[in-house]
PDB file of C-alpha atoms in Angstrom:
ATOM      1  CA  MET A   1      -0.067  -0.102  -0.003  1.00 61.00           C
ATOM      2  CA  ARG A   2       1.184   3.565  -0.781  1.00 68.00           C
ATOM      3  CA  LYS A   3       2.081   5.940   1.983  1.00 74.00           C
ATOM      4  CA  ARG A   4      -0.369   9.094   2.035  1.00 76.00           C
ATOM      5  CA  THR A   5       0.735  12.562   1.874  1.00 79.00           C
ATOM      6  CA  THR A   6      -1.516  14.056   4.430  1.00 77.00           C
ATOM      7  CA  GLY A   7      -0.023  16.969   6.178  1.00 80.00           C
ATOM      8  CA  MET A   8       2.827  17.671   3.865  1.00 84.00           C
ATOM      9  CA  THR A   9       3.483  21.081   1.981  1.00 85.00           C
ATOM     10  CA  LEU A  10       3.421  20.929  -1.902  1.00 84.00           C
ATOM     11  CA  PRO A  11       7.067  20.880  -2.190  1.00 88.00           C
ATOM     12  CA  GLU A  12       7.421  17.898   0.236  1.00 89.00           C
ATOM     13  CA  LYS A  13       4.559  16.073  -1.656  1.00 89.00           C
ATOM     14  CA  VAL A  14       6.468  16.681  -5.003  1.00 90.00           C
ATOM     15  CA  ASP A  15       9.691  15.306  -3.560  1.00 91.00           C
ATOM     16  CA  PHE A  16       7.933  12.380  -1.853  1.00 90.00           C
ATOM     17  CA  TRP A  17       6.219  11.603  -5.415  1.00 89.00           C
ATOM     18  CA  LEU A  18       9.311  11.872  -7.289  1.00 91.00           C
ATOM     19  CA  ASP A  19      10.952   9.002  -5.026  1.00 89.00           C
ATOM     20  CA  PRO A  20      10.114   5.724  -6.687  1.00 89.00           C
ATOM     21  CA  VAL A  21      10.700   3.959  -3.357  1.00 88.00           C
ATOM     22  CA  ASN A  22       7.368   5.284  -2.233  1.00 88.00           C
ATOM     23  CA  LYS A  23       5.717   3.573  -5.285  1.00 88.00           C
ATOM     24  CA  TRP A  24       3.829   6.642  -6.619  1.00 88.00           C
ATOM     25  CA  SER A  25       6.457   6.480  -9.733  1.00 91.00           C
ATOM     26  CA  GLN A  26       8.744   4.288 -11.451  1.00 92.00           C
ATOM     27  CA  TRP A  27      11.671   4.558 -13.970  1.00 93.00           C
ATOM     28  CA  GLU A  28      11.093   3.442 -17.620  1.00 91.00           C
ATOM     29  CA  ASP A  29      14.158   4.012 -19.508  1.00 89.00           C
ATOM     30  CA  ASP A  30      15.149   7.711 -18.517  1.00 92.00           C
ATOM     31  CA  CYS A  31      11.478   8.686 -17.866  1.00 92.00           C
ATOM     32  CA  LEU A  32      10.014   8.676 -14.028  1.00 94.00           C
ATOM     33  CA  ILE A  33       6.309   7.470 -15.181  1.00 93.00           C
ATOM     34  CA  TRP A  34       3.624   8.525 -12.638  1.00 93.00           C
ATOM     35  CA  LEU A  35       1.616   5.520 -11.608  1.00 92.00           C
ATOM     36  CA  GLY A  36      -1.222   7.650  -9.680  1.00 90.00           C
ATOM     37  CA  LYS A  37      -4.312   9.114 -11.150  1.00 91.00           C
ATOM     38  CA  LEU A  38      -4.096  10.366 -14.815  1.00 90.00           C
ATOM     39  CA  ALA A  39      -6.249  13.208 -15.953  1.00 88.00           C
ATOM     40  CA  TRP A  40      -8.379  12.672 -19.256  1.00 87.00           C
ATOM     41  CA  ASN A  41      -5.349  13.714 -21.332  1.00 84.00           C
ATOM     42  CA  GLY A  42      -2.798  11.426 -19.953  1.00 86.00           C
ATOM     43  CA  TYR A  43      -0.967  13.751 -17.584  1.00 89.00           C
ATOM     44  CA  GLY A  44      -0.493  13.186 -13.900  1.00 91.00           C
ATOM     45  CA  CYS A  45      -3.130  14.534 -11.876  1.00 91.00           C
ATOM     46  CA  VAL A  46      -2.872  15.245  -7.951  1.00 90.00           C
ATOM     47  CA  SER A  47      -4.838  17.200  -5.322  1.00 83.00           C
ATOM     48  CA  HIS A  48      -3.644  19.197  -2.583  1.00 80.00           C
ATOM     49  CA  THR A  49      -5.815  20.566   0.429  1.00 77.00           C
ATOM     50  CA  HIS A  50      -5.058  23.958   1.559  1.00 74.00           C
ATOM     51  CA  GLU A  51      -6.682  26.702   3.566  1.00 75.00           C
ATOM     52  CA  HIS A  52      -9.231  27.340   0.792  1.00 79.00           C
ATOM     53  CA  GLY A  53      -9.972  23.702   0.113  1.00 80.00           C
ATOM     54  CA  ARG A  54      -8.925  20.974  -2.165  1.00 81.00           C
ATOM     55  CA  LYS A  55      -7.077  22.083  -5.648  1.00 83.00           C
ATOM     56  CA  TYR A  56      -6.329  19.755  -8.260  1.00 87.00           C
ATOM     57  CA  HIS A  57      -3.101  20.073 -10.090  1.00 87.00           C
ATOM     58  CA  ILE A  58      -1.380  18.413 -13.269  1.00 91.00           C
ATOM     59  CA  LEU A  59       1.729  17.036 -11.571  1.00 93.00           C
ATOM     60  CA  SER A  60       4.176  17.678 -14.442  1.00 93.00           C
ATOM     61  CA  ARG A  61       3.436  21.482 -14.100  1.00 92.00           C
ATOM     62  CA  LEU A  62       3.596  21.203 -10.414  1.00 92.00           C
ATOM     63  CA  VAL A  63       6.918  19.464 -10.495  1.00 94.00           C
ATOM     64  CA  CYS A  64       8.282  22.280 -13.028  1.00 93.00           C
ATOM     65  CA  ILE A  65       7.227  24.894 -10.655  1.00 93.00           C
ATOM     66  CA  VAL A  66       9.058  23.218  -7.448  1.00 92.00           C
ATOM     67  CA  LYS A  67      12.052  22.215  -9.526  1.00 93.00           C
ATOM     68  CA  ASN A  68      12.435  25.260 -11.974  1.00 91.00           C
ATOM     69  CA  GLY A  69      10.598  27.807 -10.232  1.00 91.00           C
ATOM     70  CA  GLU A  70       7.358  29.643 -11.519  1.00 92.00           C
ATOM     71  CA  PRO A  71       6.834  29.946 -15.324  1.00 88.00           C
ATOM     72  CA  PRO A  72       8.303  32.951 -17.032  1.00 88.00           C
ATOM     73  CA  ALA A  73       4.791  33.925 -18.379  1.00 85.00           C
ATOM     74  CA  HIS A  74       1.416  32.955 -16.694  1.00 83.00           C
ATOM     75  CA  LYS A  75       0.299  30.705 -19.506  1.00 84.00           C
ATOM     76  CA  ASP A  76       3.477  28.827 -20.006  1.00 89.00           C
ATOM     77  CA  SER A  77       3.205  25.099 -20.235  1.00 87.00           C
ATOM     78  CA  ALA A  78       5.412  22.568 -18.542  1.00 90.00           C
ATOM     79  CA  GLU A  79       6.900  20.893 -21.511  1.00 89.00           C
ATOM     80  CA  HIS A  80       8.584  17.183 -21.835  1.00 87.00           C
ATOM     81  CA  THR A  81      11.799  16.744 -23.754  1.00 87.00           C
ATOM     82  CA  CYS A  82      10.589  12.841 -24.058  1.00 86.00           C
ATOM     83  CA  GLY A  83       7.297  13.585 -25.294  1.00 83.00           C
ATOM     84  CA  ARG A  84       5.514  11.217 -22.538  1.00 87.00           C
ATOM     85  CA  ARG A  85       2.654  12.961 -20.899  1.00 87.00           C
ATOM     86  CA  ALA A  86       2.961  10.713 -17.577  1.00 92.00           C
ATOM     87  CA  CYS A  87       6.656  11.384 -17.276  1.00 93.00           C
ATOM     88  CA  ILE A  88       7.332  13.523 -14.249  1.00 95.00           C
ATOM     89  CA  ASN A  89      11.355  13.409 -14.331  1.00 94.00           C
ATOM     90  CA  PRO A  90      12.335  16.862 -13.532  1.00 95.00           C
ATOM     91  CA  LYS A  91      15.112  16.879 -16.044  1.00 95.00           C
ATOM     92  CA  HIS A  92      12.574  16.122 -18.881  1.00 93.00           C
ATOM     93  CA  LEU A  93      10.284  19.311 -17.897  1.00 93.00           C
ATOM     94  CA  TYR A  94      10.988  22.902 -18.818  1.00 91.00           C
ATOM     95  CA  TRP A  95       8.843  26.095 -19.622  1.00 93.00           C
ATOM     96  CA  GLY A  96       7.602  26.820 -22.977  1.00 87.00           C
ATOM     97  CA  SER A  97       4.819  28.711 -24.618  1.00 81.00           C
ATOM     98  CA  THR A  98       1.644  27.049 -25.679  1.00 77.00           C
ATOM     99  CA  LYS A  99       2.887  27.654 -29.329  1.00 78.00           C
ATOM    100  CA  ASP A 100       6.107  25.901 -28.410  1.00 76.00           C
ATOM    101  CA  ASN A 101       4.089  23.171 -26.381  1.00 72.00           C
ATOM    102  CA  ASN A 102       1.710  22.723 -29.521  1.00 73.00           C
ATOM    103  CA  ARG A 103       4.562  22.493 -32.154  1.00 75.00           C
ATOM    104  CA  GLU A 104       6.510  20.053 -29.901  1.00 72.00           C
ATOM    105  CA  SER A 105       3.136  17.748 -29.496  1.00 71.00           C
ATOM    106  CA  ARG A 106       2.766  17.740 -33.396  1.00 71.00           C
ATOM    107  CA  ARG A 107       6.203  16.842 -33.827  1.00 72.00           C
ATOM    108  CA  ASN A 108       6.094  13.765 -31.266  1.00 70.00           C
ATOM    109  CA  ARG A 109       2.780  12.637 -32.926  1.00 70.00           C
ATOM    110  CA  ARG A 110       4.388  12.471 -36.163  1.00 67.00           C
ATOM    111  CA  GLN A 111       7.259  10.645 -35.039  1.00 63.00           C
ATOM    112  CA  ALA A 112       4.751   8.295 -33.270  1.00 66.00           C
ATOM    113  CA  GLU A 113       3.013   7.801 -36.582  1.00 68.00           C
ATOM    114  CA  GLU A 114       5.966   7.470 -38.388  1.00 67.00           C
ATOM    115  CA  LEU A 115       7.423   4.790 -36.090  1.00 67.00           C
ATOM    116  CA  GLN A 116       3.917   2.995 -36.159  1.00 75.00           C
ATOM    117  CA  GLU A 117       4.310   2.883 -40.101  1.00 75.00           C
ATOM    118  CA  LEU A 118       7.618   1.420 -39.893  1.00 73.00           C
ATOM    119  CA  ASN A 119       6.504  -1.166 -37.401  1.00 75.00           C
ATOM    120  CA  GLU A 120       3.717  -2.193 -40.096  1.00 79.00           C
ATOM    121  CA  ASP A 121       6.278  -2.314 -42.602  1.00 76.00           C
ATOM    122  CA  VAL A 122       8.597  -4.608 -40.493  1.00 78.00           C
ATOM    123  CA  LYS A 123       5.498  -6.886 -39.680  1.00 80.00           C
ATOM    124  CA  TYR A 124       4.559  -7.094 -43.582  1.00 79.00           C
ATOM    125  CA  MET A 125       8.190  -7.826 -44.538  1.00 83.00           C
ATOM    126  CA  GLU A 126       8.424 -10.431 -41.721  1.00 82.00           C
ATOM    127  CA  ALA A 127       5.284 -12.106 -43.072  1.00 84.00           C
ATOM    128  CA  ARG A 128       6.374 -11.950 -46.640  1.00 82.00           C
ATOM    129  CA  ILE A 129       9.726 -13.558 -45.781  1.00 86.00           C
ATOM    130  CA  ILE A 130       7.961 -16.653 -44.076  1.00 86.00           C
ATOM    131  CA  GLN A 131       5.398 -16.756 -47.218  1.00 85.00           C
ATOM    132  CA  LEU A 132       8.522 -16.730 -49.615  1.00 84.00           C
ATOM    133  CA  GLU A 133      10.160 -19.282 -47.420  1.00 86.00           C
ATOM    134  CA  HIS A 134       7.049 -21.672 -47.607  1.00 85.00           C
ATOM    135  CA  GLU A 135       6.755 -21.155 -51.457  1.00 81.00           C
ATOM    136  CA  LYS A 136      10.431 -22.113 -51.940  1.00 83.00           C
ATOM    137  CA  SER A 137      10.201 -25.173 -49.595  1.00 83.00           C
ATOM    138  CA  PHE A 138       7.092 -26.036 -51.802  1.00 81.00           C
ATOM    139  CA  HIS A 139       8.735 -25.720 -54.975  1.00 80.00           C
ATOM    140  CA  LEU A 140      11.475 -27.617 -53.779  1.00 81.00           C
ATOM    141  CA  ARG A 141       9.523 -30.363 -52.911  1.00 82.00           C
ATOM    142  CA  GLN A 142       7.757 -30.399 -56.106  1.00 81.00           C
ATOM    143  CA  LYS A 143      10.897 -30.983 -57.780  1.00 79.00           C
ATOM    144  CA  GLY A 144      11.806 -33.947 -55.632  1.00 80.00           C
ATOM    145  CA  TRP A 145      14.304 -31.968 -53.800  1.00 76.00           C
ATOM    146  CA  HIS A 146      14.052 -32.302 -49.976  1.00 64.00           C
ATOM    147  CA  ARG A 147      16.065 -30.212 -47.202  1.00 55.00           C
TER     148      ARG A 147
END
């Protein structure tokens, strides 16, 4: 069972969540992936109770604030160098404008589509190789040549 963060300040919570020992995140390659609640858009989502009630935060933005300071402009976004929305590795987070974030998102989506196309090509080629090997084996048997 995961330890609760009741009574911690927001920076204490962030440090707690960033430590994989506490089972709220885990390393996958160079990314620290959030294992808690995800918002509808795939970003980590957390809540913090303060004197005015409970407030919900996108965790990557919160990590960026705690580790990199407030955003230069109020509407700046916490961007991921890795392109993984559930990643909360502070080394992967930096401030960028909404325009920069949208451009990066389109680039990441294009790369994912290209990778998917390559994977489909590889699967097709693997299936085609198997098919050709069967045809070769069939023709060799037809001619009386066995392997």
